[in-house]
Amino acid sequence: MREKLGLRWTARDERRLRHLGHAVAMLTPRLPERLRYMPIAYHARRAARSSRRRRPERLSA
């Protein structure tokens, strides 16, 4: 794809991209949930958790 677009891509560029990807993969799980997700997803997850807590447990007969 880069060749078709006429973009230069070196081995150094590739290493830097891979290092960045590794750093993101290592850091993302350590971030608070509100920073890991886009606002709409964060609010949806929060609402789902809240609704699960409010539901009374069903007692088996």
Short mmCIF file of N, CA, C and O in Angstrom, two decimals:
data_model
loop_
_atom_site.label_atom_id
_atom_site.label_comp_id
_atom_site.label_asym_id
_atom_site.label_seq_id
_atom_site.Cartn_x
_atom_site.Cartn_y
_atom_site.Cartn_z
N MET A 1 0.82 -1.17 0.00
CA MET A 1 0.00 0.00 0.00
C MET A 1 0.88 1.26 0.00
O MET A 1 0.58 2.20 -0.71
N ARG A 2 1.92 1.24 0.81
CA ARG A 2 2.79 2.43 0.86
C ARG A 2 3.44 2.69 -0.50
O ARG A 2 3.58 3.84 -0.91
N GLU A 3 3.82 1.61 -1.18
CA GLU A 3 4.44 1.76 -2.50
C GLU A 3 3.45 2.39 -3.48
O GLU A 3 3.82 3.28 -4.25
N LYS A 4 2.21 1.94 -3.43
CA LYS A 4 1.20 2.49 -4.33
C LYS A 4 0.98 3.98 -4.08
O LYS A 4 0.69 4.73 -5.01
N LEU A 5 1.12 4.38 -2.82
CA LEU A 5 0.92 5.78 -2.47
C LEU A 5 2.20 6.60 -2.61
O LEU A 5 2.19 7.81 -2.43
N GLY A 6 3.31 5.92 -2.90
CA GLY A 6 4.58 6.61 -3.06
C GLY A 6 5.19 7.06 -1.74
O GLY A 6 5.93 8.04 -1.70
N LEU A 7 4.87 6.34 -0.66
CA LEU A 7 5.40 6.69 0.65
C LEU A 7 6.69 5.93 0.93
O LEU A 7 6.81 4.75 0.62
N ARG A 8 7.61 6.62 1.55
CA ARG A 8 8.88 6.00 1.93
C ARG A 8 8.68 5.29 3.27
O ARG A 8 8.03 5.83 4.18
N TRP A 9 9.19 4.07 3.41
CA TRP A 9 9.08 3.32 4.66
C TRP A 9 10.37 2.54 4.86
O TRP A 9 10.71 1.69 4.08
N THR A 10 11.08 2.87 5.93
CA THR A 10 12.38 2.24 6.16
C THR A 10 12.27 1.20 7.27
O THR A 10 11.26 1.11 7.97
N ALA A 11 13.34 0.44 7.43
CA ALA A 11 13.39 -0.54 8.51
C ALA A 11 13.28 0.18 9.86
O ALA A 11 12.65 -0.32 10.80
N ARG A 12 13.87 1.36 9.94
CA ARG A 12 13.78 2.15 11.18
C ARG A 12 12.32 2.54 11.46
O ARG A 12 11.86 2.46 12.61
N ASP A 13 11.60 2.96 10.43
CA ASP A 13 10.19 3.29 10.59
C ASP A 13 9.41 2.08 11.11
O ASP A 13 8.56 2.20 11.99
N GLU A 14 9.70 0.93 10.56
CA GLU A 14 9.02 -0.30 10.97
C GLU A 14 9.31 -0.63 12.44
O GLU A 14 8.40 -0.97 13.20
N ARG A 15 10.58 -0.51 12.85
CA ARG A 15 10.93 -0.77 14.26
C ARG A 15 10.22 0.19 15.19
O ARG A 15 9.69 -0.21 16.23
N ARG A 16 10.18 1.46 14.81
CA ARG A 16 9.52 2.46 15.64
C ARG A 16 8.02 2.17 15.77
O ARG A 16 7.44 2.28 16.85
N LEU A 17 7.40 1.77 14.67
CA LEU A 17 5.98 1.43 14.71
C LEU A 17 5.74 0.23 15.61
O LEU A 17 4.80 0.21 16.41
N ARG A 18 6.59 -0.78 15.50
CA ARG A 18 6.43 -1.97 16.33
C ARG A 18 6.63 -1.65 17.82
O ARG A 18 5.90 -2.15 18.67
N HIS A 19 7.62 -0.80 18.13
CA HIS A 19 7.84 -0.40 19.52
C HIS A 19 6.64 0.38 20.06
O HIS A 19 6.23 0.17 21.21
N LEU A 20 6.10 1.25 19.25
CA LEU A 20 4.92 2.00 19.66
C LEU A 20 3.74 1.06 19.91
O LEU A 20 3.03 1.18 20.92
N GLY A 21 3.53 0.12 19.02
CA GLY A 21 2.45 -0.86 19.18
C GLY A 21 2.61 -1.67 20.45
O GLY A 21 1.64 -1.92 21.18
N HIS A 22 3.84 -2.07 20.74
CA HIS A 22 4.11 -2.83 21.97
C HIS A 22 3.82 -1.98 23.20
O HIS A 22 3.18 -2.45 24.16
N ALA A 23 4.25 -0.73 23.19
CA ALA A 23 4.00 0.17 24.33
C ALA A 23 2.50 0.37 24.55
O ALA A 23 2.02 0.31 25.68
N VAL A 24 1.76 0.56 23.47
CA VAL A 24 0.31 0.74 23.59
C VAL A 24 -0.33 -0.52 24.15
O VAL A 24 -1.18 -0.46 25.05
N ALA A 25 0.09 -1.68 23.67
CA ALA A 25 -0.46 -2.95 24.15
C ALA A 25 -0.17 -3.17 25.63
O ALA A 25 -0.99 -3.73 26.35
N MET A 26 0.98 -2.72 26.09
CA MET A 26 1.34 -2.90 27.50
C MET A 26 0.64 -1.88 28.40
O MET A 26 0.28 -2.20 29.53
N LEU A 27 0.45 -0.67 27.91
CA LEU A 27 -0.12 0.39 28.75
C LEU A 27 -1.64 0.39 28.79
O LEU A 27 -2.23 0.73 29.82
N THR A 28 -2.28 0.04 27.72
CA THR A 28 -3.74 0.14 27.65
C THR A 28 -4.45 -0.60 28.79
O THR A 28 -5.34 -0.02 29.41
N PRO A 29 -4.09 -1.84 29.10
CA PRO A 29 -4.80 -2.52 30.20
C PRO A 29 -4.61 -1.85 31.56
O PRO A 29 -5.40 -2.04 32.46
N ARG A 30 -3.58 -1.04 31.70
CA ARG A 30 -3.30 -0.39 32.97
C ARG A 30 -4.02 0.96 33.13
O ARG A 30 -4.01 1.55 34.19
N LEU A 31 -4.62 1.43 32.04
CA LEU A 31 -5.33 2.70 32.09
C LEU A 31 -6.67 2.54 32.79
O LEU A 31 -7.29 1.48 32.70
N PRO A 32 -7.15 3.59 33.45
CA PRO A 32 -8.50 3.53 34.00
C PRO A 32 -9.50 3.35 32.85
O PRO A 32 -9.26 3.80 31.72
N GLU A 33 -10.61 2.69 33.16
CA GLU A 33 -11.60 2.38 32.12
C GLU A 33 -12.05 3.63 31.36
O GLU A 33 -12.25 3.59 30.15
N ARG A 34 -12.19 4.76 32.03
CA ARG A 34 -12.68 5.97 31.38
C ARG A 34 -11.71 6.48 30.32
O ARG A 34 -12.09 7.22 29.41
N LEU A 35 -10.45 6.09 30.40
CA LEU A 35 -9.47 6.49 29.39
C LEU A 35 -9.29 5.44 28.30
O LEU A 35 -8.81 5.72 27.22
N ARG A 36 -9.66 4.19 28.62
CA ARG A 36 -9.49 3.10 27.65
C ARG A 36 -10.54 3.12 26.56
O ARG A 36 -10.31 2.61 25.46
N TYR A 37 -11.71 3.64 26.86
CA TYR A 37 -12.83 3.57 25.92
C TYR A 37 -13.25 4.96 25.47
O TYR A 37 -13.12 5.93 26.20
N MET A 38 -13.84 5.04 24.29
CA MET A 38 -14.44 6.28 23.81
C MET A 38 -15.59 6.61 24.76
O MET A 38 -16.18 5.70 25.35
N PRO A 39 -15.92 7.89 24.92
CA PRO A 39 -16.96 8.27 25.89
C PRO A 39 -18.28 7.50 25.74
O PRO A 39 -18.86 7.05 26.73
N ILE A 40 -18.76 7.31 24.53
CA ILE A 40 -20.03 6.62 24.36
C ILE A 40 -19.95 5.17 24.85
O ILE A 40 -20.87 4.65 25.48
N ALA A 41 -18.83 4.51 24.60
CA ALA A 41 -18.66 3.13 25.06
C ALA A 41 -18.49 3.08 26.57
O ALA A 41 -19.05 2.20 27.24
N TYR A 42 -17.75 4.03 27.12
CA TYR A 42 -17.56 4.08 28.57
C TYR A 42 -18.90 4.24 29.27
O TYR A 42 -19.22 3.53 30.22
N HIS A 43 -19.72 5.17 28.79
CA HIS A 43 -21.03 5.41 29.42
C HIS A 43 -21.95 4.19 29.26
O HIS A 43 -22.70 3.87 30.19
N ALA A 44 -21.89 3.53 28.13
CA ALA A 44 -22.71 2.33 27.92
C ALA A 44 -22.28 1.22 28.87
O ALA A 44 -23.13 0.54 29.47
N ARG A 45 -20.99 1.02 29.03
CA ARG A 45 -20.50 -0.01 29.95
C ARG A 45 -20.90 0.31 31.39
O ARG A 45 -21.30 -0.56 32.14
N ARG A 46 -20.80 1.57 31.73
CA ARG A 46 -21.15 2.01 33.08
C ARG A 46 -22.66 1.81 33.34
O ARG A 46 -23.06 1.31 34.39
N ALA A 47 -23.48 2.14 32.36
CA ALA A 47 -24.92 1.95 32.49
C ALA A 47 -25.27 0.47 32.62
O ALA A 47 -26.14 0.09 33.42
N ALA A 48 -24.61 -0.37 31.84
CA ALA A 48 -24.87 -1.81 31.90
C ALA A 48 -24.51 -2.36 33.28
O ALA A 48 -25.25 -3.16 33.85
N ARG A 49 -23.38 -1.93 33.82
CA ARG A 49 -22.99 -2.38 35.16
C ARG A 49 -24.00 -1.93 36.20
O ARG A 49 -24.38 -2.67 37.09
N SER A 50 -24.44 -0.70 36.07
CA SER A 50 -25.40 -0.12 37.01
C SER A 50 -26.73 -0.88 36.96
O SER A 50 -27.32 -1.18 37.99
N SER A 51 -27.20 -1.21 35.76
CA SER A 51 -28.48 -1.92 35.64
C SER A 51 -28.37 -3.34 36.18
O SER A 51 -29.32 -3.88 36.72
N ARG A 52 -27.21 -3.95 36.06
CA ARG A 52 -27.02 -5.29 36.61
C ARG A 52 -27.09 -5.27 38.13
O ARG A 52 -27.60 -6.18 38.75
N ARG A 53 -26.59 -4.20 38.73
CA ARG A 53 -26.59 -4.09 40.19
C ARG A 53 -27.99 -3.85 40.73
O ARG A 53 -28.31 -4.25 41.83
N ARG A 54 -28.82 -3.17 39.95
CA ARG A 54 -30.16 -2.81 40.41
C ARG A 54 -31.15 -3.95 40.32
O ARG A 54 -32.16 -3.95 40.99
N ARG A 55 -30.90 -4.91 39.46
CA ARG A 55 -31.84 -6.02 39.28
C ARG A 55 -31.84 -6.91 40.52
O ARG A 55 -30.78 -7.37 40.96
N PRO A 56 -33.00 -7.19 41.07
CA PRO A 56 -33.03 -8.11 42.21
C PRO A 56 -32.72 -9.52 41.74
O PRO A 56 -33.06 -9.91 40.61
N GLU A 57 -32.09 -10.27 42.58
CA GLU A 57 -31.76 -11.64 42.21
C GLU A 57 -33.04 -12.47 42.21
O GLU A 57 -33.89 -12.31 43.08
N ARG A 58 -33.16 -13.34 41.25
CA ARG A 58 -34.32 -14.22 41.18
C ARG A 58 -34.11 -15.40 42.12
O ARG A 58 -33.05 -16.00 42.12
N LEU A 59 -35.11 -15.69 42.88
CA LEU A 59 -35.05 -16.84 43.76
C LEU A 59 -35.65 -18.04 43.04
O LEU A 59 -36.70 -17.94 42.41
N SER A 60 -34.99 -19.15 43.12
CA SER A 60 -35.52 -20.33 42.45
C SER A 60 -36.62 -20.94 43.31
O SER A 60 -36.58 -20.89 44.53
N ALA A 61 -37.63 -21.50 42.66
CA ALA A 61 -38.80 -22.01 43.37
C ALA A 61 -38.57 -23.36 43.96
O ALA A 61 -37.79 -24.13 43.79
#
